[in-house]
mmCIF file of C-alpha atoms and ligand atoms in Angstrom:
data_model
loop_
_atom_site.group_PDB
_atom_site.id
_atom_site.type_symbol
_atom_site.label_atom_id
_atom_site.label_comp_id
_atom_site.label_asym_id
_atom_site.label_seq_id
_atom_site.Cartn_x
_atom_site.Cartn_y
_atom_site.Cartn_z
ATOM 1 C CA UNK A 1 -6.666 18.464 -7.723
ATOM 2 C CA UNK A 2 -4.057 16.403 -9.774
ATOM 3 C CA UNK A 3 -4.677 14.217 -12.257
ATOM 4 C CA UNK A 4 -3.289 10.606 -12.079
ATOM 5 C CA UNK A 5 -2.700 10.627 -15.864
ATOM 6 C CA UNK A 6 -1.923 7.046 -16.803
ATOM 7 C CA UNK A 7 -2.000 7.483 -20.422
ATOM 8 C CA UNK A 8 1.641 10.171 -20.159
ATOM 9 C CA UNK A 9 2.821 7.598 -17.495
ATOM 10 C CA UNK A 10 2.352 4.561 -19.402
ATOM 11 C CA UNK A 11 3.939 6.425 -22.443
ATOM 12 C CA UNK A 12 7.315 6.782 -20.277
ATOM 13 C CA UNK A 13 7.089 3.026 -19.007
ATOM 14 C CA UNK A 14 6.925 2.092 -22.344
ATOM 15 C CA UNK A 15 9.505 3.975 -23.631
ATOM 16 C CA UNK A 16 11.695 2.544 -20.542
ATOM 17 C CA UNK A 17 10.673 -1.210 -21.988
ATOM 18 C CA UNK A 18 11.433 -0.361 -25.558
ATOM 19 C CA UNK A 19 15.130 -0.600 -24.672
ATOM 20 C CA UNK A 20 14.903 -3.521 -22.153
ATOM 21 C CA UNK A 21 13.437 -5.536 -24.972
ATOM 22 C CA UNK A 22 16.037 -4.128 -27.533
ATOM 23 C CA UNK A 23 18.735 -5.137 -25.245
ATOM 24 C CA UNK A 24 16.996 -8.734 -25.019
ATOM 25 C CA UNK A 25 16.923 -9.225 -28.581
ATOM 26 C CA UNK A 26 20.714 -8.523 -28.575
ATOM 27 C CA UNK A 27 22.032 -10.846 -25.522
ATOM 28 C CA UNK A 28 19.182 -13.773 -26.943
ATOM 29 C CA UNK A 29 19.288 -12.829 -30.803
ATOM 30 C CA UNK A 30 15.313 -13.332 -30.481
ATOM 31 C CA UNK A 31 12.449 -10.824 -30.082
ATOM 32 C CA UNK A 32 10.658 -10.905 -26.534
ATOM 33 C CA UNK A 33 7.537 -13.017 -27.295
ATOM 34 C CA UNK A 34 3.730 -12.758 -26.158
ATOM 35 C CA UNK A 35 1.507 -15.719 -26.920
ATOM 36 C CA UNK A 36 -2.378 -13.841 -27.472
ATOM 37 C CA UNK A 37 -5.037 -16.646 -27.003
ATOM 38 C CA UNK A 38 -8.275 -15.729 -28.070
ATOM 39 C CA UNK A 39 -11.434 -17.988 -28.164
ATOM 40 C CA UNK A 40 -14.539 -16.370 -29.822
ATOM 41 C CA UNK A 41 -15.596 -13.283 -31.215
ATOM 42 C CA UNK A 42 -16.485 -11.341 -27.784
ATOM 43 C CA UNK A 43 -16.240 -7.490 -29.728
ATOM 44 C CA UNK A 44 -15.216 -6.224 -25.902
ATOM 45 C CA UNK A 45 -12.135 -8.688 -26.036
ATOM 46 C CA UNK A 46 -11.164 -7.968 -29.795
ATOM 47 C CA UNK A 47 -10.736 -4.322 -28.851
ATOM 48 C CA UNK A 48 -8.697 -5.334 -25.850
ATOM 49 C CA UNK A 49 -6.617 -7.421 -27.867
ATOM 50 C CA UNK A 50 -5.905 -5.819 -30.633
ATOM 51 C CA UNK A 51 -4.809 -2.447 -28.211
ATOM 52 C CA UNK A 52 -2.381 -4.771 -26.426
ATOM 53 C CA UNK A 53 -0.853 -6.287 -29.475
ATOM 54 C CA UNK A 54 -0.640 -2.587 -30.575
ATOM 55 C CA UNK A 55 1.759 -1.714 -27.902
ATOM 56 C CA UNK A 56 3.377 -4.866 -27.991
ATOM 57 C CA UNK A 57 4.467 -3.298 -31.531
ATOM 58 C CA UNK A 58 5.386 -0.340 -29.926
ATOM 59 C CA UNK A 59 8.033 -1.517 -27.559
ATOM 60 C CA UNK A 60 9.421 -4.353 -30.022
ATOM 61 C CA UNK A 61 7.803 -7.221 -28.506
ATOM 62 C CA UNK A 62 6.465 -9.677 -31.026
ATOM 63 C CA UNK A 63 2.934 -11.034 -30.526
ATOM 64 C CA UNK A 64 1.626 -14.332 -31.693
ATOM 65 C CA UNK A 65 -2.131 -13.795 -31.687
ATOM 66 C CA UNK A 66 -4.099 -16.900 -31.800
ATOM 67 C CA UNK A 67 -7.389 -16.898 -32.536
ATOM 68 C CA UNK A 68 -9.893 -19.782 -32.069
ATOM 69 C CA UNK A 69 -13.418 -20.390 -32.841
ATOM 70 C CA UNK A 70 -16.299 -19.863 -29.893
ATOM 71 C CA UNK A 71 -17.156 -23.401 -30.154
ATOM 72 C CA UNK A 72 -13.441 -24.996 -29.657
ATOM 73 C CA UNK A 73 -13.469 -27.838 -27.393
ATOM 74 C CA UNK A 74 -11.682 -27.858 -23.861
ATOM 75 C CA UNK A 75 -8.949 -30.290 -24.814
ATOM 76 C CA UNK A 76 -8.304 -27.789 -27.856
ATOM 77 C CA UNK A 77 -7.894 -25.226 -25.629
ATOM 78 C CA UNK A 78 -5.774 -26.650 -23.170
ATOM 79 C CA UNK A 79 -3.825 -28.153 -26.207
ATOM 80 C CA UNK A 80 -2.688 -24.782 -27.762
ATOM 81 C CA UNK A 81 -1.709 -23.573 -24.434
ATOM 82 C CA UNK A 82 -0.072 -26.334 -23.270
ATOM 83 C CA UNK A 83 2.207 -26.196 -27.037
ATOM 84 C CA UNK A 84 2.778 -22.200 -25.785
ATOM 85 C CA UNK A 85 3.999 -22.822 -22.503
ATOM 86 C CA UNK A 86 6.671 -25.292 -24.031
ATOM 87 C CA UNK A 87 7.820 -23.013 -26.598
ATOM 88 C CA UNK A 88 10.816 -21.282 -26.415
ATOM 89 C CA UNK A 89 9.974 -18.062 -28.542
ATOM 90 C CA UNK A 90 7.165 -17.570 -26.065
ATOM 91 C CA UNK A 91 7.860 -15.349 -23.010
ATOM 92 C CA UNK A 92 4.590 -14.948 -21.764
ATOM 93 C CA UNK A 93 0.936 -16.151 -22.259
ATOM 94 C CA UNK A 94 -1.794 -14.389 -22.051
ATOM 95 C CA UNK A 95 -5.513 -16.210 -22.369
ATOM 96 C CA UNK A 96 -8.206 -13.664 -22.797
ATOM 97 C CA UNK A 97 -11.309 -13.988 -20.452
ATOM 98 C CA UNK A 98 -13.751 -14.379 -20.307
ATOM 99 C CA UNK A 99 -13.703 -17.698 -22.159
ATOM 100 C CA UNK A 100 -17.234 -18.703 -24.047
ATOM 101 C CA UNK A 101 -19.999 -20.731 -22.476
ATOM 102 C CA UNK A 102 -18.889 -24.078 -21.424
ATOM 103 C CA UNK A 103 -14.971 -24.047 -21.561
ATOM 104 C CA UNK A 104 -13.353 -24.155 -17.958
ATOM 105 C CA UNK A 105 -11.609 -21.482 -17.585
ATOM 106 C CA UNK A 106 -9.561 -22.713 -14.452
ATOM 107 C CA UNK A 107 -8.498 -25.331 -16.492
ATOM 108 C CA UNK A 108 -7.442 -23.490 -19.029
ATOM 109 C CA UNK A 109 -5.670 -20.873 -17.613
ATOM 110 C CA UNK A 110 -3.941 -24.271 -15.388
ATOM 111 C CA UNK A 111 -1.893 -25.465 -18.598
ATOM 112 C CA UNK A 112 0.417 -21.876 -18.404
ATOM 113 C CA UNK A 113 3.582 -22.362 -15.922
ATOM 114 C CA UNK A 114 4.129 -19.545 -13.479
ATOM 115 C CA UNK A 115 7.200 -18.170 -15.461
ATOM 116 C CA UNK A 116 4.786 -17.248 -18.704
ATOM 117 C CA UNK A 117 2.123 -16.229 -16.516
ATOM 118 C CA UNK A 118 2.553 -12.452 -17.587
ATOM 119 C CA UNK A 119 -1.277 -11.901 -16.149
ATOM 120 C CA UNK A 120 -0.248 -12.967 -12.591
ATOM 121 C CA UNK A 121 -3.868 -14.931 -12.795
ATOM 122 C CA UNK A 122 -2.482 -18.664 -11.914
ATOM 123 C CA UNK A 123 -2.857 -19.955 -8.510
ATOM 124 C CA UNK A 124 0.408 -20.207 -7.904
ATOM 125 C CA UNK A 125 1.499 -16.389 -8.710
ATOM 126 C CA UNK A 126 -2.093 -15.327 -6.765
ATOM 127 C CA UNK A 127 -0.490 -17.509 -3.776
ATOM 128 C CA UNK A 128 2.687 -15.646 -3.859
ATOM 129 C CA UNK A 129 1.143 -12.700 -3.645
ATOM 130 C CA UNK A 130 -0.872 -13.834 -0.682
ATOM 131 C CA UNK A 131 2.077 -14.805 0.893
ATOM 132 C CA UNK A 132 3.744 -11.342 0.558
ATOM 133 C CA UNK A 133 6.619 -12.655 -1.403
ATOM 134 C CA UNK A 134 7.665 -11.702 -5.099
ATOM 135 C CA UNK A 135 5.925 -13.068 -8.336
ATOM 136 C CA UNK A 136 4.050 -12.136 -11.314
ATOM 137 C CA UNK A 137 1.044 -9.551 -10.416
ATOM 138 C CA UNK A 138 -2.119 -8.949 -12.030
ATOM 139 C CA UNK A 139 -1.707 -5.885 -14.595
ATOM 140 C CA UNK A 140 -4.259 -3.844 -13.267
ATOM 141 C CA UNK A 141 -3.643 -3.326 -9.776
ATOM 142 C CA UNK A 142 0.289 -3.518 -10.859
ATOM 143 C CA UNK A 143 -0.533 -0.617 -12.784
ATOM 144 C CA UNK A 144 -2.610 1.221 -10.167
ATOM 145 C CA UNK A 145 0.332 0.591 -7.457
ATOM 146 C CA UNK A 146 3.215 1.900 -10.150
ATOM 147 C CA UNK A 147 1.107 4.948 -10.713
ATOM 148 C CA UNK A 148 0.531 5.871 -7.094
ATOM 149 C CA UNK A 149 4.120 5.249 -6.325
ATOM 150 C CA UNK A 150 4.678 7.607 -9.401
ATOM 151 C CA UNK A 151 2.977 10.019 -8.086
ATOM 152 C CA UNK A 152 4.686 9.683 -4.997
ATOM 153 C CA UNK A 153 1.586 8.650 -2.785
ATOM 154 C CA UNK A 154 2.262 7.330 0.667
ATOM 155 C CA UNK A 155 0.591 4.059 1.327
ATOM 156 C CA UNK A 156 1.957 3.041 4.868
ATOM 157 C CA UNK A 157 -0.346 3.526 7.372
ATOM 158 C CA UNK A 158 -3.270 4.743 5.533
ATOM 159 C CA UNK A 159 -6.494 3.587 5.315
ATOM 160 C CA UNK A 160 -7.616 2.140 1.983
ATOM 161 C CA UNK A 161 -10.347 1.556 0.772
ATOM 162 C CA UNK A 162 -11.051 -0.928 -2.185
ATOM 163 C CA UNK A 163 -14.677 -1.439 -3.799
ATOM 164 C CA UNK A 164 -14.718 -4.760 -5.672
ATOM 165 C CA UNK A 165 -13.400 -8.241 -4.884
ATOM 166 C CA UNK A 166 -13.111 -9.894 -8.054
ATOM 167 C CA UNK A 167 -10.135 -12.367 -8.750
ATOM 168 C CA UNK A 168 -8.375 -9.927 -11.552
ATOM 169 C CA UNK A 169 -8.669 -7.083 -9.782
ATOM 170 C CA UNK A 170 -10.119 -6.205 -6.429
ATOM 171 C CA UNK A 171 -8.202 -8.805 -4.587
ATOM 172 C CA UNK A 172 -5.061 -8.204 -5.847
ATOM 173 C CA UNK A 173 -5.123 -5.098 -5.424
ATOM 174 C CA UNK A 174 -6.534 -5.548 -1.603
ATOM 175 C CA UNK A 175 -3.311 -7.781 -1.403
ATOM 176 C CA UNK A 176 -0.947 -5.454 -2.930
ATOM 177 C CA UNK A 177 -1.662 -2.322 -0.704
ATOM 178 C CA UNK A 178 -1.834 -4.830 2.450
ATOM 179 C CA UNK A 179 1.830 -5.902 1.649
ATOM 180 C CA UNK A 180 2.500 -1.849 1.085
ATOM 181 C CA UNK A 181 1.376 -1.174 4.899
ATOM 182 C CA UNK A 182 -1.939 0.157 4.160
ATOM 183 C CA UNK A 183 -5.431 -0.828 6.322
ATOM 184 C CA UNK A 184 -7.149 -2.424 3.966
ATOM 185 C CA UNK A 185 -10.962 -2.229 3.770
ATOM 186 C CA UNK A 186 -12.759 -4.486 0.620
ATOM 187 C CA UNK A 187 -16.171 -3.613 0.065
ATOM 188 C CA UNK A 188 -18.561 -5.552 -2.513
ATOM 189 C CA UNK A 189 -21.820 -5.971 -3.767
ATOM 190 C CA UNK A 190 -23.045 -7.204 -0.129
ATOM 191 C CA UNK A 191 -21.579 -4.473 1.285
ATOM 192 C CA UNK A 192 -23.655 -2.255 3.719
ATOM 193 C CA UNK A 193 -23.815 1.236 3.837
ATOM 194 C CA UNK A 194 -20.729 1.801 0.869
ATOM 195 C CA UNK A 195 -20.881 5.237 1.687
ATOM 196 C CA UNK A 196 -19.663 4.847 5.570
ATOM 197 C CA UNK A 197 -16.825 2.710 4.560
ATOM 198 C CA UNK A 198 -15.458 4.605 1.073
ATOM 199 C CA UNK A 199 -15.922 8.315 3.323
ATOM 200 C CA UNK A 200 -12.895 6.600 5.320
ATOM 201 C CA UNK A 201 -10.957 5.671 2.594
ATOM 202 C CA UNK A 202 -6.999 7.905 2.111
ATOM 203 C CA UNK A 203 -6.921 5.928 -0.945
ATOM 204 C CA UNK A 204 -10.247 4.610 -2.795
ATOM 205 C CA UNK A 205 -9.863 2.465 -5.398
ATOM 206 C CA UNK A 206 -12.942 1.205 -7.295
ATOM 207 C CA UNK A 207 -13.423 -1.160 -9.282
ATOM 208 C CA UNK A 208 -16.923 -2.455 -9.745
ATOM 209 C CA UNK A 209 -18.277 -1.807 -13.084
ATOM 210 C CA UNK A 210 -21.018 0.065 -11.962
ATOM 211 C CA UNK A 211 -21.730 3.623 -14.025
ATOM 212 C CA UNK A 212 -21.201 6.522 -11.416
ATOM 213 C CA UNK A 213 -21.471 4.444 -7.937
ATOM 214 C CA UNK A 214 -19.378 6.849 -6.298
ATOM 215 C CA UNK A 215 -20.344 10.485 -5.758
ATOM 216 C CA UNK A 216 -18.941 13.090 -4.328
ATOM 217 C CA UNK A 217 -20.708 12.512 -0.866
ATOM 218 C CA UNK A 218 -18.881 9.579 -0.204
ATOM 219 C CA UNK A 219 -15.398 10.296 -0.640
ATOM 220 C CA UNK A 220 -13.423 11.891 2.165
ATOM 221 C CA UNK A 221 -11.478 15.721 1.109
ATOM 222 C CA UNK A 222 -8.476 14.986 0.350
ATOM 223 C CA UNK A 223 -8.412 11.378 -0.706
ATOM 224 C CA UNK A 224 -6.676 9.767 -3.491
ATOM 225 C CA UNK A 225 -9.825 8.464 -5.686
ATOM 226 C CA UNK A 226 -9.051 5.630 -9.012
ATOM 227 C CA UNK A 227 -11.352 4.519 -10.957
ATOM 228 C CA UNK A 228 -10.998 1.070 -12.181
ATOM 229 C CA UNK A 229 -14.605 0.957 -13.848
ATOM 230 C CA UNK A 230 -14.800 1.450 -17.851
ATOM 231 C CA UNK A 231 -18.927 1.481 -18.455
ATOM 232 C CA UNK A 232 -20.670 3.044 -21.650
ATOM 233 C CA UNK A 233 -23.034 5.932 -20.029
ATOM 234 C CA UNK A 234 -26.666 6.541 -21.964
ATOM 235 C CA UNK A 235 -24.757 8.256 -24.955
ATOM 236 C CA UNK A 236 -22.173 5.390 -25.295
ATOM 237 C CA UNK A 237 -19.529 7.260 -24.225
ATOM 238 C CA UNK A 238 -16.773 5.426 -21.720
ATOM 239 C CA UNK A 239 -17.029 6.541 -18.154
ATOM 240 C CA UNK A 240 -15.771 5.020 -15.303
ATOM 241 C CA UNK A 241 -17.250 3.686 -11.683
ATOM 242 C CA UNK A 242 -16.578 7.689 -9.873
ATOM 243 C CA UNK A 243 -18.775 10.599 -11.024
ATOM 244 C CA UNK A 244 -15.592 12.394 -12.014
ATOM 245 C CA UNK A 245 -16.501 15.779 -12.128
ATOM 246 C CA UNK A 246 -18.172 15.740 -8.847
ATOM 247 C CA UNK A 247 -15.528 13.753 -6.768
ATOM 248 C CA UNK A 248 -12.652 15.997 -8.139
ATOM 249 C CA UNK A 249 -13.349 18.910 -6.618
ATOM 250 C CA UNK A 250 -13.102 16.647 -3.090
ATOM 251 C CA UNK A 251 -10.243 14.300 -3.975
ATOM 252 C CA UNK A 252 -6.421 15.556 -3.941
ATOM 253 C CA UNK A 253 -5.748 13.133 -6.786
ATOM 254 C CA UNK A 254 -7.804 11.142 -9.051
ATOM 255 C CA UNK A 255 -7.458 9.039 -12.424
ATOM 256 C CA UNK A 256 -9.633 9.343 -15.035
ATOM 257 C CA UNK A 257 -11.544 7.219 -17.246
ATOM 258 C CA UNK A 258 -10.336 6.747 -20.323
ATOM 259 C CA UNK A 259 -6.623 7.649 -19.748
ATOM 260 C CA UNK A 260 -5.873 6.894 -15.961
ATOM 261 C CA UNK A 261 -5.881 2.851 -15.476
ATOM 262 C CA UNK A 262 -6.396 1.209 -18.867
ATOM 263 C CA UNK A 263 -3.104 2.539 -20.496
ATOM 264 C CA UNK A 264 -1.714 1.343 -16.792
ATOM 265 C CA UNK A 265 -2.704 -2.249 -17.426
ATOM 266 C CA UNK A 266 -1.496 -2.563 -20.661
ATOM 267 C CA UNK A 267 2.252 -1.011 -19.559
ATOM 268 C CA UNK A 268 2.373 -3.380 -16.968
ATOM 269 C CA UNK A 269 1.381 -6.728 -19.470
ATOM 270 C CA UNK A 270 4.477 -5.618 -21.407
ATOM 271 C CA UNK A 271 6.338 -4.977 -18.434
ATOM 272 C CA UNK A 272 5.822 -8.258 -17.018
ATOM 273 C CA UNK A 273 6.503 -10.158 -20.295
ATOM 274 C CA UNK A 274 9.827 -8.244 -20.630
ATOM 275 C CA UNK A 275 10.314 -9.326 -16.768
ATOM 276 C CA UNK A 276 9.638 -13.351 -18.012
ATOM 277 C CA UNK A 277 12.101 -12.559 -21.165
ATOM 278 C CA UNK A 278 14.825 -11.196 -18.905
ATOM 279 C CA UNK A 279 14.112 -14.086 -16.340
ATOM 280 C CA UNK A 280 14.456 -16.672 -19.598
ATOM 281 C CA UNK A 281 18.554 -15.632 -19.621
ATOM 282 C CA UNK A 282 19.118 -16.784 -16.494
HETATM 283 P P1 LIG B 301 -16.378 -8.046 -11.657
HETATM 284 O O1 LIG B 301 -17.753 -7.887 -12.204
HETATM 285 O O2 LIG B 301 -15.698 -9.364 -11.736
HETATM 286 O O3 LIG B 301 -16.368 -7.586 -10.125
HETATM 287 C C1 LIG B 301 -17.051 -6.451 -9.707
HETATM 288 C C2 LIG B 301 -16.940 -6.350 -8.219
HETATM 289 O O4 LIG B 301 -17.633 -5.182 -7.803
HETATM 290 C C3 LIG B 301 -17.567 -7.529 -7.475
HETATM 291 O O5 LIG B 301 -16.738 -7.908 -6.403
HETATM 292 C C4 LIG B 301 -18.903 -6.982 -6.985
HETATM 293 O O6 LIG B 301 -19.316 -7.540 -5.752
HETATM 294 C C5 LIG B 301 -18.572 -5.513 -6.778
HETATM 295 N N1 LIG B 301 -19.749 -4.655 -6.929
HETATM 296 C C6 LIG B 301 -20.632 -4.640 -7.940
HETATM 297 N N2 LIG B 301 -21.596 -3.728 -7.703
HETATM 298 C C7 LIG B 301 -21.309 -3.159 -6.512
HETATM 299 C C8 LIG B 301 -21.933 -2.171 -5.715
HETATM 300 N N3 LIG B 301 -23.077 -1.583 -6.107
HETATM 301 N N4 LIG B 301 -21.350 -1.833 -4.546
HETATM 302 C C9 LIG B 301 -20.214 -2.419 -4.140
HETATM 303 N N5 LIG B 301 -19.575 -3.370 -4.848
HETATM 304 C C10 LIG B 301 -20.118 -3.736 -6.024
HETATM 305 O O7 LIG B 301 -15.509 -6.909 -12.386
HETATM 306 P P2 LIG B 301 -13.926 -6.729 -12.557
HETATM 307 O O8 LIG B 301 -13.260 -6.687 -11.229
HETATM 308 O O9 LIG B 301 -13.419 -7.627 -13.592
HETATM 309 O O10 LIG B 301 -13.922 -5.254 -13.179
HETATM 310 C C11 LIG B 301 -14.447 -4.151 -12.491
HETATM 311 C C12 LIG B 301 -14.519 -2.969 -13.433
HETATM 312 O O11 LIG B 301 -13.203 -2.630 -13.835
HETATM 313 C C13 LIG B 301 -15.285 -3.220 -14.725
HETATM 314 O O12 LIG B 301 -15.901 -2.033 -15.133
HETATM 315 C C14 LIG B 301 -14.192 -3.595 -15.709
HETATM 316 O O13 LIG B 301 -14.560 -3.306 -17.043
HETATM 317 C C15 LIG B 301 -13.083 -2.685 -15.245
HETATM 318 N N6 LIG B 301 -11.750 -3.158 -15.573
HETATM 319 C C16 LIG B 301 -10.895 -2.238 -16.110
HETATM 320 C C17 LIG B 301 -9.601 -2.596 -16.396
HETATM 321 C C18 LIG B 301 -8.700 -1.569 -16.956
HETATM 322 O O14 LIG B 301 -7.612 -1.915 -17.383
HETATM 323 N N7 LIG B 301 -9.069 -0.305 -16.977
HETATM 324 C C19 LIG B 301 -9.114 -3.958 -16.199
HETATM 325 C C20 LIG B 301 -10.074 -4.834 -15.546
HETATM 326 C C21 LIG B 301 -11.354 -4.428 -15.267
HETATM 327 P P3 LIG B 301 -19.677 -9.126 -5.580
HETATM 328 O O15 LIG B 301 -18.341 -9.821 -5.502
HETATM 329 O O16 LIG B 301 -20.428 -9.179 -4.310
HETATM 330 O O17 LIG B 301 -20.462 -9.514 -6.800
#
């Protein structure tokens, strides 16, 4: 079995970005820039945040965090990031979701133009993508895809399997290893019989948020397993949406949880901010 280890490949993307960015702040005489918008106190999203503006340090980006009360009002919202998007120190913008109770987040996440859109989330990038032609991607799957193609897994032709349909991640990602060549299966909640589709799967990516869905029963020898999910098990500890030790001794490669995906997502925020700085020269 080989590990997909995204925390040692994330470390060399980074390392790769810390001298894109230095070379930006020597052509532009400015830092590359990420906008942070926070609304609320959501403890999940502060440790997101403050891990991305961590390796935002790192690789010599600045960060602008910007944090705003639970209760801020929609026009507030779409305010600040309608300010961001015309500011010229800002490369990308980055709203963290979910947003509280009440504030549209469509609306929101509207006000950012394509070019700042370093979380590929606006219509417009998600259409592109659709459409099989180049734009901003979401960070996750963007991350999954550079780490298979680091590990030199072949995707044309094979049949993949994705568990989870959400907007951020399972679609995408559906899209992305479409537009690689793969047959591309998306199971979901509604989904019957999981276990006759994800036995199929070359490549099984899951991403449902559900504590040990996949055992090692339903995963074909062989396969190429990552695990999206990051759930707290009965002792708090994180785990992700495979039963690890189970489905390694069936898969040929699999990522785990913490240290395979997370530290993927994060490369590829930086990654496509530096992408939006570059793109600012021209
Ligand atoms: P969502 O809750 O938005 O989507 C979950 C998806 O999984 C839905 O499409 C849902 O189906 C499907 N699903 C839920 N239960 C089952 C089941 N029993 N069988 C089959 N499908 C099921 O989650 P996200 O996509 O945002 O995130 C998924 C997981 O990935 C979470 O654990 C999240 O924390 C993690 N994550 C990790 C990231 C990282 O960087 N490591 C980044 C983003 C997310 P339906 O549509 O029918 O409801």
């Amino acid at each position: 079995m080989i590990l997909l280890d995204g925390k040692n490949t994330a470390a060399d993307i980074r390392a790769g970005l810390k001298l894109r960015a230095a070379t930006f702040e020597e052509k532009s005489g400015r830092r590359v820039g990420l906008a942070v918008v926070c609304i609320g106190d959501d403890p999940a999203s502060m440790v997101y945040i403050r891990n991305k503006v961590k390796a935002c340090e790192e690789v010599g980006i600045s960060s602008i965090l910007h944090l705003l009360p639970s209760d801020t009002a929609q026009e507030k919202a779409e305010e600040l990031v309608e300010g961001l998007a015309s500011d010229e120190n800002v490369d990308g913008i980055l709203v963290q979701l979910p947003l509280p109770h009440g504030l549209n987040e469509r609306a929101v996440l509207s006000k950012i133009p394509p070019e700042k859109d370093v979380d590929g989330f606006s219509e417009y990038n998600i259409g592109l993508l659709s459409l099989n032609r180049s734009g901003t991607v979401a960070c996750t799957p963007l991350g999954i895809m550079e780490l298979l193609r680091r590990y030199g897994v072949e995707i044309a032709g094979k049949h993949a399997v994705v568990v989870g349909r959400s907007s951020i991640v399972g679609r995408p990602m559906a899209m992305l290893l479409l537009n690689a060549d793969a047959t591309v299966t998306v199971c979901h909640s509604k989904t019957m019989d999981l276990a006759a589709f994800t036995r199929t799967a070359d490549i099984l990516i899951v991403a449902a948020g559900r504590a040990h869905l996949i055992t090692a029963d339903m995963v074909k020898e062989g396969a190429v397993v990552v695990d999206v999910g990051t759930n707290r098990d009965a002792n708090g500890r994180l785990c992700g949406d495979v039963d690890f030790e189970g489905v390694k001794e069936r898969a040929l490669m699999i990522s785990p949880v913490p240290g395979g995906v997370g530290p993927m997502t994060i490369a590829m925020l930086l990654k496509n901010t530096v992408d939006a700085a570059e793109r600012s020269l021209k």
